[in-house]
Coordinates of C-alpha atoms and ligand atoms in Angstrom, one line a residue:
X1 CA 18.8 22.2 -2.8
X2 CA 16.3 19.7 -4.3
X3 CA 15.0 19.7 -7.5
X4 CA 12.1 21.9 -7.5
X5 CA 8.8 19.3 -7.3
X6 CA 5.6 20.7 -7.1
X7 CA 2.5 19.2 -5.8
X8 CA -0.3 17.6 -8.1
X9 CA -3.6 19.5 -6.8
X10 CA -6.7 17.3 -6.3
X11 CA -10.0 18.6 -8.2
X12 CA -13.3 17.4 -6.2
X13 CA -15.4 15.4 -7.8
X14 CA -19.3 16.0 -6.6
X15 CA -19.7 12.5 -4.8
X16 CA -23.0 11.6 -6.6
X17 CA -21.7 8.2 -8.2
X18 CA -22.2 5.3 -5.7
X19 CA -19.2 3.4 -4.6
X20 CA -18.9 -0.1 -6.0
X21 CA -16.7 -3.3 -5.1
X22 CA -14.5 -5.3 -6.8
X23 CA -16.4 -9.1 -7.3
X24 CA -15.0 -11.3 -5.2
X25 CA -12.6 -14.3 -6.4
X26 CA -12.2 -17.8 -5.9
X27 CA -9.8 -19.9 -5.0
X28 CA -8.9 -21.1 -8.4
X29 CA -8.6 -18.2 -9.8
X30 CA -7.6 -16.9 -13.2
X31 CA -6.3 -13.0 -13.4
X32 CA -6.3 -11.6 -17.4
X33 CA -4.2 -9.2 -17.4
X34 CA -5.6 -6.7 -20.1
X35 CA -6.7 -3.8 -21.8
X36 CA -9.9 -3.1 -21.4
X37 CA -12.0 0.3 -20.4
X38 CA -14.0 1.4 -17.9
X39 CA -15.8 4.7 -17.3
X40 CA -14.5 6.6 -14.8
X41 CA -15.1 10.4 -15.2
X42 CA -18.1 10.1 -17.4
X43 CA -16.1 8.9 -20.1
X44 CA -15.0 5.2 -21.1
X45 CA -11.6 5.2 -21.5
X46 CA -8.7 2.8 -22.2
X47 CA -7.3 1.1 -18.4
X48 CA -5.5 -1.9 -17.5
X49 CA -7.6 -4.3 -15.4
X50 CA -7.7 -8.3 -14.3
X51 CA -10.8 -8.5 -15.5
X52 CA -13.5 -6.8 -18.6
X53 CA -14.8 -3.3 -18.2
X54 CA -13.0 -2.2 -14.8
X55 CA -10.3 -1.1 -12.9
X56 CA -8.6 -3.5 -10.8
X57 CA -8.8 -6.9 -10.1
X58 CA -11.5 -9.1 -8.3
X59 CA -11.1 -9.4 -4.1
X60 CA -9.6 -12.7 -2.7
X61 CA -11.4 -13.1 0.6
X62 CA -9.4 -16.2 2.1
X63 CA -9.2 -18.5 5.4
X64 CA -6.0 -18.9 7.0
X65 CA -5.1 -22.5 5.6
X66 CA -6.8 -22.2 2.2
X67 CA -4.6 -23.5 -0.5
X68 CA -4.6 -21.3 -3.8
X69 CA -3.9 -21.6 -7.1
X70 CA -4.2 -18.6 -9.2
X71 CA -3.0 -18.3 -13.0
X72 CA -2.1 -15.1 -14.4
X73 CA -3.2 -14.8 -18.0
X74 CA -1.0 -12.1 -19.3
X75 CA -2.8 -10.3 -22.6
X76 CA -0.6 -7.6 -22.0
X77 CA 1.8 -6.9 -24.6
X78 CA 4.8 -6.3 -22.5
X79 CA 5.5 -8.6 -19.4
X80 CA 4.3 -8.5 -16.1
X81 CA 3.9 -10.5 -12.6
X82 CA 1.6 -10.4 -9.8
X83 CA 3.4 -10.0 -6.3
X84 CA 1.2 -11.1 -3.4
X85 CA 1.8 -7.9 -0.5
X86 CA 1.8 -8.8 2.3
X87 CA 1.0 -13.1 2.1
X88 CA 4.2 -14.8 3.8
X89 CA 4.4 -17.2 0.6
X90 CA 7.8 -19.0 -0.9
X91 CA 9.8 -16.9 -3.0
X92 CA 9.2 -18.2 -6.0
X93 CA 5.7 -17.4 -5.8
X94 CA 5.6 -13.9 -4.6
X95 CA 6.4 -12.0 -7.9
X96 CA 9.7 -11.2 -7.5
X97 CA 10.4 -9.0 -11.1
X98 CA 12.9 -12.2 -11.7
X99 CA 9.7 -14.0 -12.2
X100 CA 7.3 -12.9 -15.4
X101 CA 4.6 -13.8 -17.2
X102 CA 5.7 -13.0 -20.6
X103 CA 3.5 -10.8 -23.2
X104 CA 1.0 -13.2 -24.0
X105 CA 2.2 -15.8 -21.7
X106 CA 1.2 -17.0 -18.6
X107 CA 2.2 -17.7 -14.2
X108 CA 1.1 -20.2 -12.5
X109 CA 0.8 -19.0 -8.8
X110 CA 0.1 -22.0 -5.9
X111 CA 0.2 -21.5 -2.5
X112 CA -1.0 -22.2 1.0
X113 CA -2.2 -19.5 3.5
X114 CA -0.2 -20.2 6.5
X115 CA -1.1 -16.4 8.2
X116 CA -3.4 -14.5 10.6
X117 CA -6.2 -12.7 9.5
X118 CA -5.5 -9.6 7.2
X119 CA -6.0 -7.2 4.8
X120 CA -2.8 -7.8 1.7
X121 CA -2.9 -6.9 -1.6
X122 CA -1.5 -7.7 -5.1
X123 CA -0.1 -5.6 -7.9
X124 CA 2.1 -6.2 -10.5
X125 CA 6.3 -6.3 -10.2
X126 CA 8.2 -5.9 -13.3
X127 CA 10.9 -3.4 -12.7
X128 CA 10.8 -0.3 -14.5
X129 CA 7.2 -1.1 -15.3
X130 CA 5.4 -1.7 -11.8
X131 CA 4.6 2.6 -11.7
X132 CA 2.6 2.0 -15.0
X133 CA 0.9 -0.7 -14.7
X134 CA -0.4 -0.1 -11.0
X135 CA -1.3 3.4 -12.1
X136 CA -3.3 2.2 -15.2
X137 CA -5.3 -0.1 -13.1
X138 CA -3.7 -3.6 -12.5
X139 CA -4.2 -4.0 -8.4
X140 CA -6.6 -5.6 -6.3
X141 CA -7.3 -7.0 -2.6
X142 CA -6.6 -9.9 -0.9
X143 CA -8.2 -10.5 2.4
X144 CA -7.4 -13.5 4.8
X145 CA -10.0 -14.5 7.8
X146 CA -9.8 -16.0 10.6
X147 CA -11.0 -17.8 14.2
X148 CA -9.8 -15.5 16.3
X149 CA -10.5 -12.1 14.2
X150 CA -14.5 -14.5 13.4
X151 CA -14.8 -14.5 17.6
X152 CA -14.7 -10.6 17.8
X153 CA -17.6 -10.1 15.7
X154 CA -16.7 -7.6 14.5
X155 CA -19.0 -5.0 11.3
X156 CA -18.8 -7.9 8.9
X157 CA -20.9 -8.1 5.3
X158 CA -22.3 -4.6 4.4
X159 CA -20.8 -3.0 7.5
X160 CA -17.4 -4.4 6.7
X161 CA -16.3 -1.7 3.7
X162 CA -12.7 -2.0 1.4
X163 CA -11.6 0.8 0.2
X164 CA -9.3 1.0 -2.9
X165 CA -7.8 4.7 -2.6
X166 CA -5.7 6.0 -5.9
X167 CA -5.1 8.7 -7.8
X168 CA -5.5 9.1 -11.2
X169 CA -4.1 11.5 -13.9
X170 CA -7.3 11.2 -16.1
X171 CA -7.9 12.6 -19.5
X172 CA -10.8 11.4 -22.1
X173 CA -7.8 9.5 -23.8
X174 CA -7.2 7.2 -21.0
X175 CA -5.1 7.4 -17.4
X176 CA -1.9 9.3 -18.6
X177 CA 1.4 7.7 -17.1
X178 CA 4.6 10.1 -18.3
X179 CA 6.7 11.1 -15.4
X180 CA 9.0 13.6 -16.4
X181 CA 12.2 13.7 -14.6
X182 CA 10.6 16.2 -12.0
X183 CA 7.7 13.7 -11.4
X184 CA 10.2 10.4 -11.0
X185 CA 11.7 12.6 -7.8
X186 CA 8.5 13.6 -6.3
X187 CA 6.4 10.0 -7.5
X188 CA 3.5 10.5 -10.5
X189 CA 0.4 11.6 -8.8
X190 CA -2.9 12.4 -10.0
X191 CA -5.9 14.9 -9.9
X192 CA -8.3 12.7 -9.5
X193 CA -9.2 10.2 -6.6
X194 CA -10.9 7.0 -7.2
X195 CA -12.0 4.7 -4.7
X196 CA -12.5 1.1 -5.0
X197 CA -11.8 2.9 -8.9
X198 CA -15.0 4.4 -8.9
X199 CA -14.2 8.8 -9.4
X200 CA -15.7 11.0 -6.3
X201 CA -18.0 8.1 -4.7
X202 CA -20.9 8.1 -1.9
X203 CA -21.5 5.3 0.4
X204 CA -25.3 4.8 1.8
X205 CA -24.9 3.6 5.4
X206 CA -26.4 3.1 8.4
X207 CA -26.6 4.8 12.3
X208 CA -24.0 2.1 13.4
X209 CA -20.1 1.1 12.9
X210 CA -18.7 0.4 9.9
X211 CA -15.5 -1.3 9.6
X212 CA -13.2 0.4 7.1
X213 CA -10.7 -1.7 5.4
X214 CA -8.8 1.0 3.8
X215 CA -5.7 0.5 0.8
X216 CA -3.3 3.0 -0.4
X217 CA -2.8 2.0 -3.9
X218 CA -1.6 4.8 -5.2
X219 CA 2.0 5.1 -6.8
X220 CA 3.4 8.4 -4.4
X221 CA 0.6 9.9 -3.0
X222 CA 0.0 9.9 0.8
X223 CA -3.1 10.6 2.4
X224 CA -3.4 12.2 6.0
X225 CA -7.1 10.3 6.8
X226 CA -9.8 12.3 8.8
X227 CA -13.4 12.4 8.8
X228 CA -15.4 15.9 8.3
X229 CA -17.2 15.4 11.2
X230 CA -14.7 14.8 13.1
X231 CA -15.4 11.2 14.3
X232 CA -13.0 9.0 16.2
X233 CA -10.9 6.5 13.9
X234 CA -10.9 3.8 15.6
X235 CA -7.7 1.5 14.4
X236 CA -8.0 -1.8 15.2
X237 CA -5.5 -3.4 12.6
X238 CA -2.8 -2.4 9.8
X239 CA -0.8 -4.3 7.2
X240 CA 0.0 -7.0 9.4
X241 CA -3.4 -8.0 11.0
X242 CA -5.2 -6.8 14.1
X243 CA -3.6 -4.5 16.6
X244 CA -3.2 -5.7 20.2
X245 CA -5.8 -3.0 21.4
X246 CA -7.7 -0.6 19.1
X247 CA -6.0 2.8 19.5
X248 CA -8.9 5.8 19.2
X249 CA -7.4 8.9 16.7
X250 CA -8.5 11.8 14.9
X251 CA -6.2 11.5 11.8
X252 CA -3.8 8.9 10.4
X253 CA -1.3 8.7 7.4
X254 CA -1.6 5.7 5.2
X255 CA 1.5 6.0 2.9
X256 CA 1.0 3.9 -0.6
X257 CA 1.4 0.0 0.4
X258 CA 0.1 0.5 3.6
X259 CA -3.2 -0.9 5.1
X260 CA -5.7 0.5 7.5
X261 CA -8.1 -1.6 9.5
X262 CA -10.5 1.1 11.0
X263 CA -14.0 1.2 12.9
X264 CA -16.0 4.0 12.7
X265 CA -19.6 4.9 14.6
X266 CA -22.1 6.7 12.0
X267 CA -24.6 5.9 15.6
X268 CA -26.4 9.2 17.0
X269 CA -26.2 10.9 13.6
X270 CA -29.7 12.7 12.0
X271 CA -31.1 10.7 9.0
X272 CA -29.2 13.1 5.7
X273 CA -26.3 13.4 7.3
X274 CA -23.6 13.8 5.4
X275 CA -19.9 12.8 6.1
X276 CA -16.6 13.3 4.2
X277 CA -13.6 11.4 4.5
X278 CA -10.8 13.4 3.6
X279 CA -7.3 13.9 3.7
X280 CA -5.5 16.8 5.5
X281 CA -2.8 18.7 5.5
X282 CA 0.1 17.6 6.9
X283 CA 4.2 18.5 7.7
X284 CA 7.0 17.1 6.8
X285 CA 6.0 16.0 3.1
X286 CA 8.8 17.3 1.2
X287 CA 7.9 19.7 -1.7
X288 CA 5.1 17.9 -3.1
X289 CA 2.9 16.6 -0.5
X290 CA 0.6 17.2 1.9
X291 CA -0.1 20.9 1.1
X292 CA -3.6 20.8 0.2
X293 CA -6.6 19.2 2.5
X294 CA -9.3 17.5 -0.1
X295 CA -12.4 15.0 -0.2
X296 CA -12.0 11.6 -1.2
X297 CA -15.8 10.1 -0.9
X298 CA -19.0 11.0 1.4
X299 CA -20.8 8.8 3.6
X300 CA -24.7 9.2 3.7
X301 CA -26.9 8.3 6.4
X302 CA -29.8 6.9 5.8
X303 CA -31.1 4.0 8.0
X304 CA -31.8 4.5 11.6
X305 CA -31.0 1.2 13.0
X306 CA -30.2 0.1 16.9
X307 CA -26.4 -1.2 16.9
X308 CA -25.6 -3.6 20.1
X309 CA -21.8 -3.4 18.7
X310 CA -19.4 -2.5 21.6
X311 CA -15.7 -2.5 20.4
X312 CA -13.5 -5.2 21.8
X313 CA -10.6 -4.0 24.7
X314 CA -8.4 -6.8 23.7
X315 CA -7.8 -7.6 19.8
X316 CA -5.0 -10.0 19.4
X317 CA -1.8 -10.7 21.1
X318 CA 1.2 -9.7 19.6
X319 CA 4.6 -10.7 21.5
X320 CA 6.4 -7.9 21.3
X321 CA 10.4 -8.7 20.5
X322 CA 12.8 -7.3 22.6
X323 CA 15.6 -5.2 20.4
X324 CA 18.4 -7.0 22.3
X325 CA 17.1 -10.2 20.4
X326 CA 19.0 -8.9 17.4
X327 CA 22.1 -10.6 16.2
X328 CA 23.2 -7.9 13.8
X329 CA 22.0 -4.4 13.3
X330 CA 22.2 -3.5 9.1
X331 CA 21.5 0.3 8.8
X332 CA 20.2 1.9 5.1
X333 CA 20.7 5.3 3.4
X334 CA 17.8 6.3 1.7
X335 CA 18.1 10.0 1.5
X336 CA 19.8 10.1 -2.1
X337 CA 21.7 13.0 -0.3
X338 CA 24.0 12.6 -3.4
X339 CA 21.3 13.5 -5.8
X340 CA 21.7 16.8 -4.6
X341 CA 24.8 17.7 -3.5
X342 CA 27.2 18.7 -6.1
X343 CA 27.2 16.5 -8.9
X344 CA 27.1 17.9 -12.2
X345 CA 24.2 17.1 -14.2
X346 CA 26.0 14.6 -16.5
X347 CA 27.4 12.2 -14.2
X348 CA 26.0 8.5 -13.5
X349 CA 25.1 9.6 -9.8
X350 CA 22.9 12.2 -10.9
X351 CA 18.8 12.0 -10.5
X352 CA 18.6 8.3 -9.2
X353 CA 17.0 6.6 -5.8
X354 CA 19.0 4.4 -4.6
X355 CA 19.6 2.1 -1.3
X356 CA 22.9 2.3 0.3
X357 CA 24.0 4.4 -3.1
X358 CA 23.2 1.0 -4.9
X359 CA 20.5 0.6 -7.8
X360 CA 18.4 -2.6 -8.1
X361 CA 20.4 -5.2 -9.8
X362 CA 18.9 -8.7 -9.9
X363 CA 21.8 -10.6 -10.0
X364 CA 23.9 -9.3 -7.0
X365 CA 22.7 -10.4 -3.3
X366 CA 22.5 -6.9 -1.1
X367 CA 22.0 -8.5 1.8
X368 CA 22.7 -12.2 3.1
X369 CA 20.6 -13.0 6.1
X370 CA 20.4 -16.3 8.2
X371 CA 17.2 -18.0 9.2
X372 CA 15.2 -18.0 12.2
X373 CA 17.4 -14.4 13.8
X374 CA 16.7 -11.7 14.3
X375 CA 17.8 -8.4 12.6
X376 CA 17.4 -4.6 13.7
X377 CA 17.2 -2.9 10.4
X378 CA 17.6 1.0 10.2
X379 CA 15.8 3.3 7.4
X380 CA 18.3 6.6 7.5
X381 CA 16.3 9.3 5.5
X382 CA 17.8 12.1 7.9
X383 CA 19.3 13.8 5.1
X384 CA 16.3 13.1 2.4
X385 CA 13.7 15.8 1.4
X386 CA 11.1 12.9 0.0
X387 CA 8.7 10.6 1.8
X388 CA 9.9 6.6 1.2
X389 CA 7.7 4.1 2.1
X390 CA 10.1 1.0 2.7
X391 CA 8.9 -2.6 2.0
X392 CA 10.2 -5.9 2.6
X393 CA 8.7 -8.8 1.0
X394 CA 8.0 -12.1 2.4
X395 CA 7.9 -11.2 5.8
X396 CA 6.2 -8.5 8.7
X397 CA 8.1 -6.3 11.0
X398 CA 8.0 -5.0 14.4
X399 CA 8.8 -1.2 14.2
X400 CA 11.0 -0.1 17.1
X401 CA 11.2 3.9 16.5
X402 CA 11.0 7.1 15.0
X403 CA 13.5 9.7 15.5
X404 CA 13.6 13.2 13.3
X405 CA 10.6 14.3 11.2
X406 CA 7.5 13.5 13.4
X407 CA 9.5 11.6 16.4
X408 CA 7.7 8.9 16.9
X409 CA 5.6 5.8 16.3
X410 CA 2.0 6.5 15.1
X411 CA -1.0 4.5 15.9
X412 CA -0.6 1.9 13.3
X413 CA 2.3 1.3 13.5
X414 CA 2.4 -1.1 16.2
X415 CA 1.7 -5.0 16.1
X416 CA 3.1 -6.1 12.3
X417 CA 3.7 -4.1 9.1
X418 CA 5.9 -4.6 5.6
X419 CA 5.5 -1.0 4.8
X420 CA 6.9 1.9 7.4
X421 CA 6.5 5.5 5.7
X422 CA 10.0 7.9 6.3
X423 CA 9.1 11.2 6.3
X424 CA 11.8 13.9 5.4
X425 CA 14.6 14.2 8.1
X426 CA 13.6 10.8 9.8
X427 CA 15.2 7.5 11.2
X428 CA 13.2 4.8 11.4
X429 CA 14.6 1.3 13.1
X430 CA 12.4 -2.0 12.9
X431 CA 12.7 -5.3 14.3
X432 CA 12.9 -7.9 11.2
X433 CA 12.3 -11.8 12.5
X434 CA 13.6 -13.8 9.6
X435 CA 12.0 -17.4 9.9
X436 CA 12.7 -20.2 7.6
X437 CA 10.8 -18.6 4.7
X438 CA 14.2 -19.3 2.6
X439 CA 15.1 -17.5 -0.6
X440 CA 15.8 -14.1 -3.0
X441 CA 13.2 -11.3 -2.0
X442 CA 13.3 -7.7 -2.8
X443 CA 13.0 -5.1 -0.5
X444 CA 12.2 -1.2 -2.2
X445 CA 10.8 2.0 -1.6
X446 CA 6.9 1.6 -2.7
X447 CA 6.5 5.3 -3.8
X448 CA 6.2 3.1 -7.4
X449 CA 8.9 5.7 -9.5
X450 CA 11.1 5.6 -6.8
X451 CA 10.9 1.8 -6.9
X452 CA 11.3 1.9 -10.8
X453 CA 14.0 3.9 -10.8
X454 CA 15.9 2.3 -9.0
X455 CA 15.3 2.1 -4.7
X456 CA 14.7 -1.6 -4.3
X457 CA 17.7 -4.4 -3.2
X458 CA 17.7 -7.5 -2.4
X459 CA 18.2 -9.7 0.2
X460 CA 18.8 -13.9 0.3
X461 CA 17.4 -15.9 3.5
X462 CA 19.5 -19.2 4.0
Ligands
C2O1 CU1 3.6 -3.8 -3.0 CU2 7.4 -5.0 -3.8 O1 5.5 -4.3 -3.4
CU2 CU1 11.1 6.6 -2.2

């Protein structure tokens, strides 16, 4: 039996604060990371942001090509790092927890975008410190452009909306981060949802599609999307880039990591109309999740307008890879079976995540993988009660299949992802192509406690 977790309940906000964005950055860039405040629930209170007087950090909006060169200003008084999610970059660049700024110090970041269009993100990565940190504040988005995603013209300036979704545990002292032990097993969630950081938002729109560019940031918390009115959810792209073809839903899960790339048609709706996007209830979540349906912002329509839009058949290619492309098959035991089975309370096995029984060392090499093969790699969380949302740096997957738990792929989950969510009692395989992006990357569970505690390895690509 697992230790009894129970689920964080959501309050409501009352949606009357309008959703902001993030300003955008450039491509010399300098991130502070610092203390600052920002008022969230009425209240200014103490947060961790990149910039003055906010959550988060500004938006990169990038061209495939673009070279970068981003310092990180750390005013922090304890290290940190800035890990690029999702940007196929060398290792020594992508904020592997080896790699800090220290308190006071600073990182030099310079790289080249050599990737299709997408949305990515960046967060910090300093182990045992990455829950806090994120869930104080420090994230923000990083989008890449370009000609082929330009020629589908696609909703693009005010029709073209990120969204930022987090949780926060909020008090008039600040954003409380103290996982007991109970919270480390289910991940630290939060009452409150912010969007873009801004608590219970509204968006003004228009009788047209919008293109949703939507983030999990949070540390544990999934969300099982839907909107009030019941619209399609159009997904057009995920972590990886556009889809091959947009697939038409009512729901989807975005587990934290993740990306969604989403058109939706506010057309033939009355002028007042107002529209919730929420998340729903949903199976499979272990104890603590998915056992309570609640509003994260509202959409208001209020401008008639006449939208020629049409969405596109044809997205992208994608080349699918054929499974019997692998040279070697590695399989993965996240379910921390052990945790529960047997060992007394005082013995080093107790209360951990771990890969493979294995905690994050730095200094040992999990996994040794040669360039330019292929790998099948295996997610086993058939005997887990918790949802583990497995990331691999440096690189996008294919994912193969599902079986247990829900039994199979969901919409966004074809073309390319670094983040598969696996539910309770599931097996997920994907198909890894390692290039020649050479080096020591980490590869973790992202719910962000499970990550600190322990469920992250690492692997070495020579
Ligand atoms: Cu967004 Cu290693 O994580
Ligand atoms: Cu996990």
């Amino acid at each position: 039996m697992g230790l009894m977790t129970k689920p964080v309940m959501v309050t409501e906000g009352d949606f009357s604060k309008l959703l902001s964005f993030p300003v955008q950055a450039g491509l010399n860039q300098t991130l502070t990371a610092q203390s600052t405040t920002a008022n969230i629930k009425g209240t200014t209170i103490p947060v961790l942001g990149y910039q003055p007087n906010s959550l988060l950090g500004p938006t990169f909006r990038v061209n495939n090509g673009n070279a970068l060169n981003i310092l990180l200003q750390n005013n922090l008084s304890e290290h940190t790092n800035i890990h690029w999610h999702g940007l196929k970059i060398p290792a020594l660049m992508d904020g592997h927890p080896d790699q800090l700024a220290n308190a006071k110090g600073t990182f030099r970041y310079q790289f080249m975008i050599n990737q299709r269009a997408g949305l990515s993100w960046y967060h910090p990565h300093p182990h045992e410190n990455t829950g806090k940190q994120v869930f104080q504040g420090l994230a923000g988005l990083f989008i890449i452009n370009d000609a082929e995603e330009a020629a589908l013209n696609l909703p693009s300036g005010q029709n073209e909306i990120p969204l930022i979704i987090q949780d926060k545990r909020i008090t008039n002292t600040g954003i409380t981060y103290n996982p007991t032990t109970e919270e480390v097993m289910a991940g630290y969630m939060g009452e409150s949802i912010v969007v873009n950081g801004v608590y219970s938002p509204y968006a003004e729109v228009s009788t047209r599609y919008y293109r949703l560019r939507i983030l999990n940031a949070s540390n544990a918390r999934l969300y099982n999307l839907t909107f009030s009115n019941n619209a399609d959810m159009i997904v057009i792209g995920n972590d990886g880039g556009l889809l091959k073809n947009p697939i038409t839903v009512k729901e989807i899960m975005i587990a934290p990591g993740e990306r969604l790339d989403i058109l939706v048609n506010f057309g033939g709706t009355t002028m007042g109309t107002e529209i919730f996007l929420l998340s729903k209830e949903f199976p499979h979540g272990g104890d603590a999740q998915g056992k309570q349906s609640f509003r994260i912002m509202k959409f208001r329509v209020v401008i008639a307008v006449t939208d020629l839009f049409t969405v596109p058949a044809s997205l992208s290619t994608i080349n699918t890879i054929a499974a019997s492309s692998a040279v070697r098959t590695r399989t993965f035991e996240i379910s921390n079976a052990m945790e529960h089975h047997g060992y007394p309370m005082n013995d080093g096995m107790k209360m951990r995540h771990r890969i493979n029984g294995k905690l994050f060392d730095s200094n040992r090499i999990d996994e040794a993988v040669t360039a330019n093969t292929n790998e099948i790699w295996v997610f086993d969380n058939s005997k887990g009660d918790e949802p583990h949302p497995m990331h691999m740096h440096g690189l996008f997957f294919q994912v193969l299949d599902r079986n247990g738990g829900r039994g199979s792929k969901i919409a966004s989950e074809n073309g390319w992802k670094d983040t598969v969510l696996v539910m309770p009692g599931e097996t997920v395989r994907v198909l890894v192509p390692f290039e020649n992006n050479t080096g020591k990357f980490v590869f973790h569970c992202h719910n962000l406690e499970h990550e600190d505690d322990g469920m992250m390895l690492q692997y070495q690509l020579s």
